[in-house]
PDB file of C-alpha atoms in Angstrom:
ATOM      1  CA  MET A 275      21.811 -18.564 -86.892  1.00  0.00           C
ATOM      2  CA  LYS A 276      20.548 -17.941 -90.452  1.00  0.00           C
ATOM      3  CA  LYS A 277      18.240 -20.997 -90.152  1.00  0.00           C
ATOM      4  CA  MET A 278      16.862 -19.592 -86.882  1.00  0.00           C
ATOM      5  CA  LEU A 279      16.244 -16.165 -88.486  1.00  0.00           C
ATOM      6  CA  ALA A 280      14.533 -17.850 -91.424  1.00  0.00           C
ATOM      7  CA  LEU A 281      12.271 -19.831 -89.087  1.00  0.00           C
ATOM      8  CA  LEU A 282      11.410 -16.659 -87.160  1.00  0.00           C
ATOM      9  CA  LEU A 283      10.621 -14.873 -90.409  1.00  0.00           C
ATOM     10  CA  VAL A 284       8.331 -17.691 -91.575  1.00  0.00           C
ATOM     11  CA  ALA A 285       6.613 -17.747 -88.172  1.00  0.00           C
ATOM     12  CA  SER A 286       6.162 -13.986 -88.311  1.00  0.00           C
ATOM     13  CA  ILE A 287       4.599 -14.188 -91.770  1.00  0.00           C
ATOM     14  CA  GLY A 288       2.394 -17.008 -90.574  1.00  0.00           C
ATOM     15  CA  PHE A 289       1.093 -15.000 -87.591  1.00  0.00           C
ATOM     16  CA  THR A 290       0.502 -11.972 -89.785  1.00  0.00           C
ATOM     17  CA  SER A 291      -1.430 -14.056 -92.269  1.00  0.00           C
ATOM     18  CA  CYS A 292      -3.535 -15.593 -89.531  1.00  0.00           C
ATOM     19  CA  GLY A 293      -4.274 -12.142 -88.155  1.00  0.00           C
ATOM     20  CA  GLU A 294      -5.350 -10.910 -91.550  1.00  0.00           C
ATOM     21  CA  ASP A 295      -7.591 -13.987 -91.986  1.00  0.00           C
ATOM     22  CA  ASN A 296      -9.248 -13.347 -88.621  1.00  0.00           C
ATOM     23  CA  ASP A 297      -9.893  -9.720 -89.540  1.00  0.00           C
ATOM     24  CA  ASP A 298     -11.426 -10.860 -92.826  1.00  0.00           C
ATOM     25  CA  ASN A 299     -13.831 -13.114 -90.898  1.00  0.00           C
ATOM     26  CA  ILE A 300     -15.083 -10.398 -88.524  1.00  0.00           C
ATOM     27  CA  LYS A 301     -18.670  -9.478 -89.426  1.00  0.00           C
ATOM     28  CA  THR A 302     -19.301  -5.789 -89.867  1.00  0.00           C
ATOM     29  CA  SER A 303     -23.052  -6.141 -90.443  1.00  0.00           C
ATOM     30  CA  ALA A 304     -25.644  -8.652 -89.401  1.00  0.00           C
ATOM     31  CA  LYS A 305     -29.128  -9.856 -90.192  1.00  0.00           C
ATOM     32  CA  THR A 306     -31.587  -9.500 -87.326  1.00  0.00           C
ATOM     33  CA  SER A 307     -34.977 -11.000 -86.648  1.00  0.00           C
ATOM     34  CA  PHE A 308     -37.516 -10.676 -83.843  1.00  0.00           C
ATOM     35  CA  GLU A 309     -39.356 -13.645 -82.418  1.00  0.00           C
ATOM     36  CA  PHE A 310     -42.563 -12.889 -80.527  1.00  0.00           C
ATOM     37  CA  THR A 311     -43.468 -15.328 -77.756  1.00  0.00           C
ATOM     38  CA  HIS A 312     -46.475 -15.090 -75.455  1.00  0.00           C
ATOM     39  CA  ASN A 313     -47.174 -15.952 -71.872  1.00  0.00           C
ATOM     40  CA  TRP A 314     -49.585 -15.376 -69.039  1.00  0.00           C
ATOM     41  CA  ASP A 315     -47.378 -14.591 -66.060  1.00  0.00           C
ATOM     42  CA  GLU A 316     -44.703 -16.999 -67.342  1.00  0.00           C
ATOM     43  CA  THR A 317     -47.181 -19.722 -68.466  1.00  0.00           C
ATOM     44  CA  THR A 318     -46.626 -20.191 -72.213  1.00  0.00           C
ATOM     45  CA  VAL A 319     -49.554 -19.185 -74.438  1.00  0.00           C
ATOM     46  CA  SER A 320     -49.995 -20.287 -78.050  1.00  0.00           C
ATOM     47  CA  ASN A 321     -52.943 -20.658 -80.374  1.00  0.00           C
ATOM     48  CA  ALA A 322     -53.261 -24.267 -79.223  1.00  0.00           C
ATOM     49  CA  ASP A 323     -54.493 -22.839 -75.918  1.00  0.00           C
ATOM     50  CA  PHE A 324     -57.166 -20.658 -77.477  1.00  0.00           C
ATOM     51  CA  GLU A 325     -60.735 -21.392 -76.422  1.00  0.00           C
ATOM     52  CA  ASN A 326     -59.734 -24.178 -74.049  1.00  0.00           C
ATOM     53  CA  THR A 327     -57.189 -22.853 -71.516  1.00  0.00           C
ATOM     54  CA  GLU A 328     -58.452 -20.655 -68.704  1.00  0.00           C
ATOM     55  CA  TYR A 329     -56.537 -17.715 -67.272  1.00  0.00           C
ATOM     56  CA  THR A 330     -57.351 -15.551 -64.263  1.00  0.00           C
ATOM     57  CA  ASN A 331     -56.784 -11.808 -64.556  1.00  0.00           C
ATOM     58  CA  ALA A 332     -55.803  -9.419 -61.783  1.00  0.00           C
ATOM     59  CA  ASN A 333     -59.467  -8.667 -61.062  1.00  0.00           C
ATOM     60  CA  GLY A 334     -60.209 -12.351 -60.471  1.00  0.00           C
ATOM     61  CA  GLU A 335     -62.157 -12.968 -63.692  1.00  0.00           C
ATOM     62  CA  VAL A 336     -61.569 -16.308 -65.444  1.00  0.00           C
ATOM     63  CA  LEU A 337     -61.190 -15.919 -69.197  1.00  0.00           C
ATOM     64  CA  THR A 338     -60.286 -17.754 -72.358  1.00  0.00           C
ATOM     65  CA  ILE A 339     -58.725 -16.311 -75.506  1.00  0.00           C
ATOM     66  CA  THR A 340     -60.322 -16.642 -78.932  1.00  0.00           C
ATOM     67  CA  ARG A 341     -58.262 -14.210 -81.032  1.00  0.00           C
ATOM     68  CA  LEU A 342     -55.067 -12.194 -80.634  1.00  0.00           C
ATOM     69  CA  ARG A 343     -53.268 -10.048 -83.175  1.00  0.00           C
ATOM     70  CA  TYR A 344     -51.357  -6.796 -82.803  1.00  0.00           C
ATOM     71  CA  LEU A 345     -49.171  -4.448 -84.816  1.00  0.00           C
ATOM     72  CA  ILE A 346     -45.592  -3.346 -84.205  1.00  0.00           C
ATOM     73  CA  SER A 347     -43.632  -0.858 -86.332  1.00  0.00           C
ATOM     74  CA  ASP A 348     -40.469   1.231 -86.628  1.00  0.00           C
ATOM     75  CA  ILE A 349     -37.926  -1.006 -84.905  1.00  0.00           C
ATOM     76  CA  THR A 350     -35.059   1.250 -83.839  1.00  0.00           C
ATOM     77  CA  PHE A 351     -31.469   0.469 -82.835  1.00  0.00           C
ATOM     78  CA  THR A 352     -29.915   3.286 -80.762  1.00  0.00           C
ATOM     79  CA  LYS A 353     -26.138   3.799 -80.549  1.00  0.00           C
ATOM     80  CA  ALA A 354     -24.162   5.181 -77.591  1.00  0.00           C
ATOM     81  CA  ASN A 355     -23.699   8.513 -79.403  1.00  0.00           C
ATOM     82  CA  GLY A 356     -27.455   8.865 -79.777  1.00  0.00           C
ATOM     83  CA  GLY A 357     -27.548   7.922 -83.431  1.00  0.00           C
ATOM     84  CA  GLU A 358     -30.407   5.722 -84.543  1.00  0.00           C
ATOM     85  CA  ILE A 359     -31.001   3.071 -87.153  1.00  0.00           C
ATOM     86  CA  VAL A 360     -34.750   3.067 -87.835  1.00  0.00           C
ATOM     87  CA  ILE A 361     -36.297   0.137 -89.710  1.00  0.00           C
ATOM     88  CA  ASP A 362     -39.170   1.724 -91.603  1.00  0.00           C
ATOM     89  CA  GLY A 363     -41.683  -1.107 -91.652  1.00  0.00           C
ATOM     90  CA  TYR A 364     -44.307  -2.975 -89.645  1.00  0.00           C
ATOM     91  CA  ASN A 365     -45.307  -6.477 -88.669  1.00  0.00           C
ATOM     92  CA  LEU A 366     -48.735  -7.889 -87.828  1.00  0.00           C
ATOM     93  CA  VAL A 367     -48.292 -10.496 -85.097  1.00  0.00           C
ATOM     94  CA  ASP A 368     -51.231 -12.850 -85.619  1.00  0.00           C
ATOM     95  CA  VAL A 369     -51.083 -15.417 -82.853  1.00  0.00           C
ATOM     96  CA  THR A 370     -54.424 -16.945 -83.844  1.00  0.00           C
ATOM     97  CA  ASN A 371     -53.100 -18.082 -87.241  1.00  0.00           C
ATOM     98  CA  ASN A 372     -49.412 -18.430 -86.305  1.00  0.00           C
ATOM     99  CA  ASN A 373     -48.475 -15.669 -88.715  1.00  0.00           C
ATOM    100  CA  GLY A 374     -45.904 -12.947 -88.110  1.00  0.00           C
ATOM    101  CA  LEU A 375     -44.505 -14.563 -84.967  1.00  0.00           C
ATOM    102  CA  THR A 376     -41.060 -14.028 -86.506  1.00  0.00           C
ATOM    103  CA  TYR A 377     -40.259 -10.691 -88.091  1.00  0.00           C
ATOM    104  CA  ASN A 378     -37.174 -10.815 -90.337  1.00  0.00           C
ATOM    105  CA  ILE A 379     -35.587  -7.393 -90.890  1.00  0.00           C
ATOM    106  CA  ASP A 380     -34.683  -6.825 -94.536  1.00  0.00           C
ATOM    107  CA  THR A 381     -31.897  -4.312 -93.750  1.00  0.00           C
ATOM    108  CA  ASN A 382     -28.640  -5.520 -92.239  1.00  0.00           C
ATOM    109  CA  ILE A 383     -27.397  -3.454 -89.315  1.00  0.00           C
ATOM    110  CA  PRO A 384     -23.785  -2.780 -88.286  1.00  0.00           C
ATOM    111  CA  THR A 385     -22.507  -5.084 -85.582  1.00  0.00           C
ATOM    112  CA  GLY A 386     -21.634  -3.574 -82.252  1.00  0.00           C
ATOM    113  CA  ALA A 387     -23.143  -2.421 -78.970  1.00  0.00           C
ATOM    114  CA  TYR A 388     -26.477  -0.643 -78.887  1.00  0.00           C
ATOM    115  CA  THR A 389     -27.795   1.129 -75.818  1.00  0.00           C
ATOM    116  CA  ASN A 390     -31.384   0.320 -76.715  1.00  0.00           C
ATOM    117  CA  VAL A 391     -33.583  -1.533 -79.158  1.00  0.00           C
ATOM    118  CA  SER A 392     -37.156  -0.285 -79.370  1.00  0.00           C
ATOM    119  CA  PHE A 393     -40.305  -0.473 -81.452  1.00  0.00           C
ATOM    120  CA  THR A 394     -43.664   1.249 -81.655  1.00  0.00           C
ATOM    121  CA  PHE A 395     -46.754  -0.603 -80.483  1.00  0.00           C
ATOM    122  CA  GLY A 396     -49.244   0.109 -83.255  1.00  0.00           C
ATOM    123  CA  PHE A 397     -48.595   2.958 -85.675  1.00  0.00           C
ATOM    124  CA  ASP A 398     -47.578   6.521 -84.935  1.00  0.00           C
ATOM    125  CA  ASN A 399     -49.965   9.088 -86.399  1.00  0.00           C
ATOM    126  CA  GLU A 400     -48.008   9.544 -89.618  1.00  0.00           C
ATOM    127  CA  ASP A 401     -47.875   5.835 -90.370  1.00  0.00           C
ATOM    128  CA  ASN A 402     -51.515   5.375 -89.274  1.00  0.00           C
ATOM    129  CA  ALA A 403     -52.580   7.764 -92.047  1.00  0.00           C
ATOM    130  CA  GLY A 404     -51.151   5.425 -94.707  1.00  0.00           C
ATOM    131  CA  ASN A 405     -52.967   2.837 -96.815  1.00  0.00           C
ATOM    132  CA  TYR A 406     -51.735  -0.749 -96.464  1.00  0.00           C
ATOM    133  CA  VAL A 407     -53.169  -3.360 -98.777  1.00  0.00           C
ATOM    134  CA  ASP A 408     -52.164  -6.290 -96.590  1.00  0.00           C
ATOM    135  CA  LEU A 409     -53.748  -4.806 -93.461  1.00  0.00           C
ATOM    136  CA  ASN A 410     -56.867  -3.914 -95.435  1.00  0.00           C
ATOM    137  CA  SER A 411     -57.175  -7.537 -96.510  1.00  0.00           C
ATOM    138  CA  GLU A 412     -56.940  -8.598 -92.872  1.00  0.00           C
ATOM    139  CA  SER A 413     -59.858  -6.310 -91.943  1.00  0.00           C
ATOM    140  CA  PHE A 414     -57.595  -4.471 -89.521  1.00  0.00           C
ATOM    141  CA  ASN A 415     -59.031  -1.054 -90.379  1.00  0.00           C
ATOM    142  CA  VAL A 416     -60.697   1.370 -87.994  1.00  0.00           C
ATOM    143  CA  PRO A 417     -63.985   2.927 -89.229  1.00  0.00           C
ATOM    144  CA  ASP A 418     -63.752   6.505 -90.514  1.00  0.00           C
ATOM    145  CA  MET A 419     -66.222   7.698 -87.863  1.00  0.00           C
ATOM    146  CA  LEU A 420     -63.610   6.665 -85.272  1.00  0.00           C
ATOM    147  CA  GLY A 421     -60.778   8.428 -87.072  1.00  0.00           C
ATOM    148  CA  GLY A 422     -59.817   5.781 -89.614  1.00  0.00           C
ATOM    149  CA  GLY A 423     -56.371   4.199 -89.718  1.00  0.00           C
ATOM    150  CA  TYR A 424     -55.759   0.819 -88.200  1.00  0.00           C
ATOM    151  CA  HIS A 425     -56.139  -1.184 -85.046  1.00  0.00           C
ATOM    152  CA  TYR A 426     -53.139  -1.492 -82.800  1.00  0.00           C
ATOM    153  CA  MET A 427     -54.475  -4.717 -81.317  1.00  0.00           C
ATOM    154  CA  GLN A 428     -57.468  -7.060 -81.379  1.00  0.00           C
ATOM    155  CA  PHE A 429     -57.575  -9.228 -78.239  1.00  0.00           C
ATOM    156  CA  ASP A 430     -60.844 -11.194 -77.980  1.00  0.00           C
ATOM    157  CA  GLY A 431     -62.151 -13.889 -75.701  1.00  0.00           C
ATOM    158  CA  LYS A 432     -64.765 -14.987 -73.220  1.00  0.00           C
ATOM    159  CA  PHE A 433     -65.096 -14.531 -69.492  1.00  0.00           C
ATOM    160  CA  SER A 434     -67.558 -15.886 -66.931  1.00  0.00           C
ATOM    161  CA  THR A 435     -67.998 -18.855 -69.275  1.00  0.00           C
ATOM    162  CA  ASP A 436     -70.030 -17.264 -72.053  1.00  0.00           C
ATOM    163  CA  GLN A 437     -69.628 -13.463 -72.009  1.00  0.00           C
ATOM    164  CA  ASN A 438     -67.581 -11.970 -74.822  1.00  0.00           C
ATOM    165  CA  PHE A 439     -64.856  -9.370 -74.444  1.00  0.00           C
ATOM    166  CA  ASN A 440     -63.238  -7.360 -77.245  1.00  0.00           C
ATOM    167  CA  TYR A 441     -60.127  -5.663 -75.931  1.00  0.00           C
ATOM    168  CA  HIS A 442     -59.351  -3.608 -79.045  1.00  0.00           C
ATOM    169  CA  ALA A 443     -56.663  -0.908 -78.966  1.00  0.00           C
ATOM    170  CA  ILE A 444     -56.820   2.036 -81.400  1.00  0.00           C
ATOM    171  CA  ARG A 445     -55.944   5.728 -81.382  1.00  0.00           C
ATOM    172  CA  ALA A 446     -58.055   7.242 -78.596  1.00  0.00           C
ATOM    173  CA  VAL A 447     -60.984   9.172 -80.091  1.00  0.00           C
ATOM    174  CA  ASP A 448     -63.792  11.423 -78.930  1.00  0.00           C
ATOM    175  CA  ASN A 449     -66.862  12.723 -80.821  1.00  0.00           C
ATOM    176  CA  PRO A 450     -67.258   9.759 -83.194  1.00  0.00           C
ATOM    177  CA  GLY A 451     -68.777  10.868 -86.481  1.00  0.00           C
ATOM    178  CA  MET A 452     -67.879  13.298 -89.231  1.00  0.00           C
ATOM    179  CA  ASN A 453     -65.351  15.253 -87.121  1.00  0.00           C
ATOM    180  CA  PRO A 454     -63.796  13.001 -84.499  1.00  0.00           C
ATOM    181  CA  THR A 455     -61.213  14.482 -82.105  1.00  0.00           C
ATOM    182  CA  PHE A 456     -58.237  12.822 -80.475  1.00  0.00           C
ATOM    183  CA  PRO A 457     -57.586  13.516 -76.771  1.00  0.00           C
ATOM    184  CA  GLN A 458     -54.112  11.935 -76.739  1.00  0.00           C
ATOM    185  CA  ASP A 459     -51.880   9.525 -78.647  1.00  0.00           C
ATOM    186  CA  THR A 460     -52.182   5.920 -77.532  1.00  0.00           C
ATOM    187  CA  PHE A 461     -49.430   4.272 -79.563  1.00  0.00           C
ATOM    188  CA  PHE A 462     -46.344   3.844 -77.416  1.00  0.00           C
ATOM    189  CA  THR A 463     -42.636   3.036 -77.621  1.00  0.00           C
ATOM    190  CA  VAL A 464     -41.459  -0.279 -76.209  1.00  0.00           C
ATOM    191  CA  ASN A 465     -37.843  -0.095 -74.973  1.00  0.00           C
ATOM    192  CA  LEU A 466     -36.223  -3.519 -74.838  1.00  0.00           C
ATOM    193  CA  GLY A 467     -32.874  -2.311 -73.513  1.00  0.00           C
ATOM    194  CA  ALA A 468     -29.238  -2.722 -74.487  1.00  0.00           C
ATOM    195  CA  VAL A 469     -27.974  -5.395 -76.886  1.00  0.00           C
ATOM    196  CA  ASN A 470     -24.592  -6.297 -78.358  1.00  0.00           C
ATOM    197  CA  ILE A 471     -24.868  -7.560 -81.928  1.00  0.00           C
ATOM    198  CA  THR A 472     -21.846  -9.641 -82.943  1.00  0.00           C
ATOM    199  CA  ASN A 473     -23.402 -11.907 -85.583  1.00  0.00           C
ATOM    200  CA  ASP A 474     -26.709 -12.637 -87.251  1.00  0.00           C
ATOM    201  CA  ALA A 475     -29.139 -12.450 -84.346  1.00  0.00           C
ATOM    202  CA  THR A 476     -32.643 -13.407 -83.283  1.00  0.00           C
ATOM    203  CA  LEU A 477     -34.091 -11.336 -80.453  1.00  0.00           C
ATOM    204  CA  GLU A 478     -36.971 -12.781 -78.457  1.00  0.00           C
ATOM    205  CA  VAL A 479     -39.742 -10.357 -77.488  1.00  0.00           C
ATOM    206  CA  LYS A 480     -41.676 -11.773 -74.555  1.00  0.00           C
ATOM    207  CA  THR A 481     -45.305 -10.655 -74.396  1.00  0.00           C
ATOM    208  CA  ASN A 482     -47.033 -11.095 -71.020  1.00  0.00           C
ATOM    209  CA  LEU A 483     -50.741 -10.961 -71.839  1.00  0.00           C
ATOM    210  CA  ALA A 484     -51.724 -10.801 -68.148  1.00  0.00           C
ATOM    211  CA  GLU A 485     -50.210  -7.315 -67.939  1.00  0.00           C
ATOM    212  CA  TRP A 486     -52.871  -5.869 -70.238  1.00  0.00           C
ATOM    213  CA  PHE A 487     -55.311  -6.340 -67.366  1.00  0.00           C
ATOM    214  CA  LYS A 488     -53.051  -5.490 -64.451  1.00  0.00           C
ATOM    215  CA  ASN A 489     -50.863  -2.433 -64.105  1.00  0.00           C
ATOM    216  CA  PRO A 490     -51.491   0.399 -63.345  1.00  0.00           C
ATOM    217  CA  ASN A 491     -55.184  -0.196 -64.052  1.00  0.00           C
ATOM    218  CA  THR A 492     -56.823  -3.342 -62.669  1.00  0.00           C
ATOM    219  CA  TRP A 493     -59.171  -4.151 -65.527  1.00  0.00           C
ATOM    220  CA  ASP A 494     -62.792  -5.038 -64.659  1.00  0.00           C
ATOM    221  CA  LEU A 495     -64.205  -7.077 -67.533  1.00  0.00           C
ATOM    222  CA  ASN A 496     -67.668  -6.836 -66.008  1.00  0.00           C
ATOM    223  CA  THR A 497     -67.779  -3.128 -66.888  1.00  0.00           C
ATOM    224  CA  LEU A 498     -65.179  -2.859 -69.674  1.00  0.00           C
ATOM    225  CA  ASN A 499     -65.713  -5.738 -72.082  1.00  0.00           C
ATOM    226  CA  GLN A 500     -67.119  -4.433 -75.402  1.00  0.00           C
ATOM    227  CA  MET A 501     -67.604  -1.147 -77.265  1.00  0.00           C
ATOM    228  CA  LEU A 502     -64.163  -0.011 -76.095  1.00  0.00           C
ATOM    229  CA  MET A 503     -63.077   1.550 -79.392  1.00  0.00           C
ATOM    230  CA  PRO A 504     -65.219   4.725 -79.013  1.00  0.00           C
ATOM    231  CA  ASN A 505     -64.356   4.898 -75.302  1.00  0.00           C
ATOM    232  CA  SER A 506     -61.331   7.211 -75.090  1.00  0.00           C
ATOM    233  CA  SER A 507     -60.954   6.652 -71.345  1.00  0.00           C
ATOM    234  CA  ALA A 508     -60.717   2.901 -71.886  1.00  0.00           C
ATOM    235  CA  GLN A 509     -58.188   3.433 -74.702  1.00  0.00           C
ATOM    236  CA  ILE A 510     -56.001   5.568 -72.419  1.00  0.00           C
ATOM    237  CA  MET A 511     -56.203   2.858 -69.755  1.00  0.00           C
ATOM    238  CA  MET A 512     -55.039   0.278 -72.316  1.00  0.00           C
ATOM    239  CA  TYR A 513     -52.183   2.604 -73.265  1.00  0.00           C
ATOM    240  CA  ASP A 514     -51.129   2.916 -69.629  1.00  0.00           C
ATOM    241  CA  ASN A 515     -51.260  -0.837 -69.053  1.00  0.00           C
ATOM    242  CA  GLY A 516     -49.525  -1.700 -72.306  1.00  0.00           C
ATOM    243  CA  LYS A 517     -46.456   0.429 -71.687  1.00  0.00           C
ATOM    244  CA  ASN A 518     -45.996  -0.980 -68.168  1.00  0.00           C
ATOM    245  CA  GLY A 519     -44.589  -4.448 -68.568  1.00  0.00           C
ATOM    246  CA  VAL A 520     -46.418  -6.218 -71.383  1.00  0.00           C
ATOM    247  CA  PHE A 521     -43.280  -6.464 -73.561  1.00  0.00           C
ATOM    248  CA  SER A 522     -39.737  -7.382 -72.504  1.00  0.00           C
ATOM    249  CA  LEU A 523     -36.530  -8.689 -74.048  1.00  0.00           C
ATOM    250  CA  GLY A 524     -36.042 -12.423 -73.786  1.00  0.00           C
ATOM    251  CA  SER A 525     -33.178 -14.511 -75.139  1.00  0.00           C
ATOM    252  CA  ILE A 526     -30.771 -13.365 -77.852  1.00  0.00           C
ATOM    253  CA  THR A 527     -29.476 -16.046 -80.229  1.00  0.00           C
ATOM    254  CA  GLN A 528     -26.371 -15.246 -82.312  1.00  0.00           C
TER     255      GLN A 528
END
């Protein structure tokens, strides 16, 4: 009987020790990164396709891509109680040069369930008023006569074989010159949806380039191809198209 009690005691201690070890191994915070992939209605797009692969937009125009880079900022993790973890930073996704396709977040976040992960396409007005040496060196600035600040996106290419298009997104502006005015904000929030972070994680952000030309505005490159930055109506159309399906959450690796 004493031997049996001793064995039970040892077993109990063993289970307790194992439980404590498991608790010690549970991660309470995790590193996160965002991987930006690109497609044209599910056909993979990379810089290897630039200038040689043809795509057809919703208006029936055949185009090729020569340059693509865009800015994302203020990644935000939202908890069920409404609390937010905001990552105060930005990333220039330069598909042309294969730079910034992965954005590693410097701040670890608590593990757990989040009702939404989001980011800002471009800069909000406060961030857009800043001065960023790295973006300056990339010639990503907007001229002062158009309000200054930075581009949200530069998407360039050719259509109808040899006609250029420059689909450049900035803060919508009227009255270019010494005193420009701004009819509405054209940065927007991208909501990726709920995630459950249990370990160090990489979240794929899928970017469907076809959507820039599709919904709700069918884009006509024959009339809207260049000089779009001082065209506030065109900028608002880009804003409407961008927030309607360009970005979505892909795979999550943990």
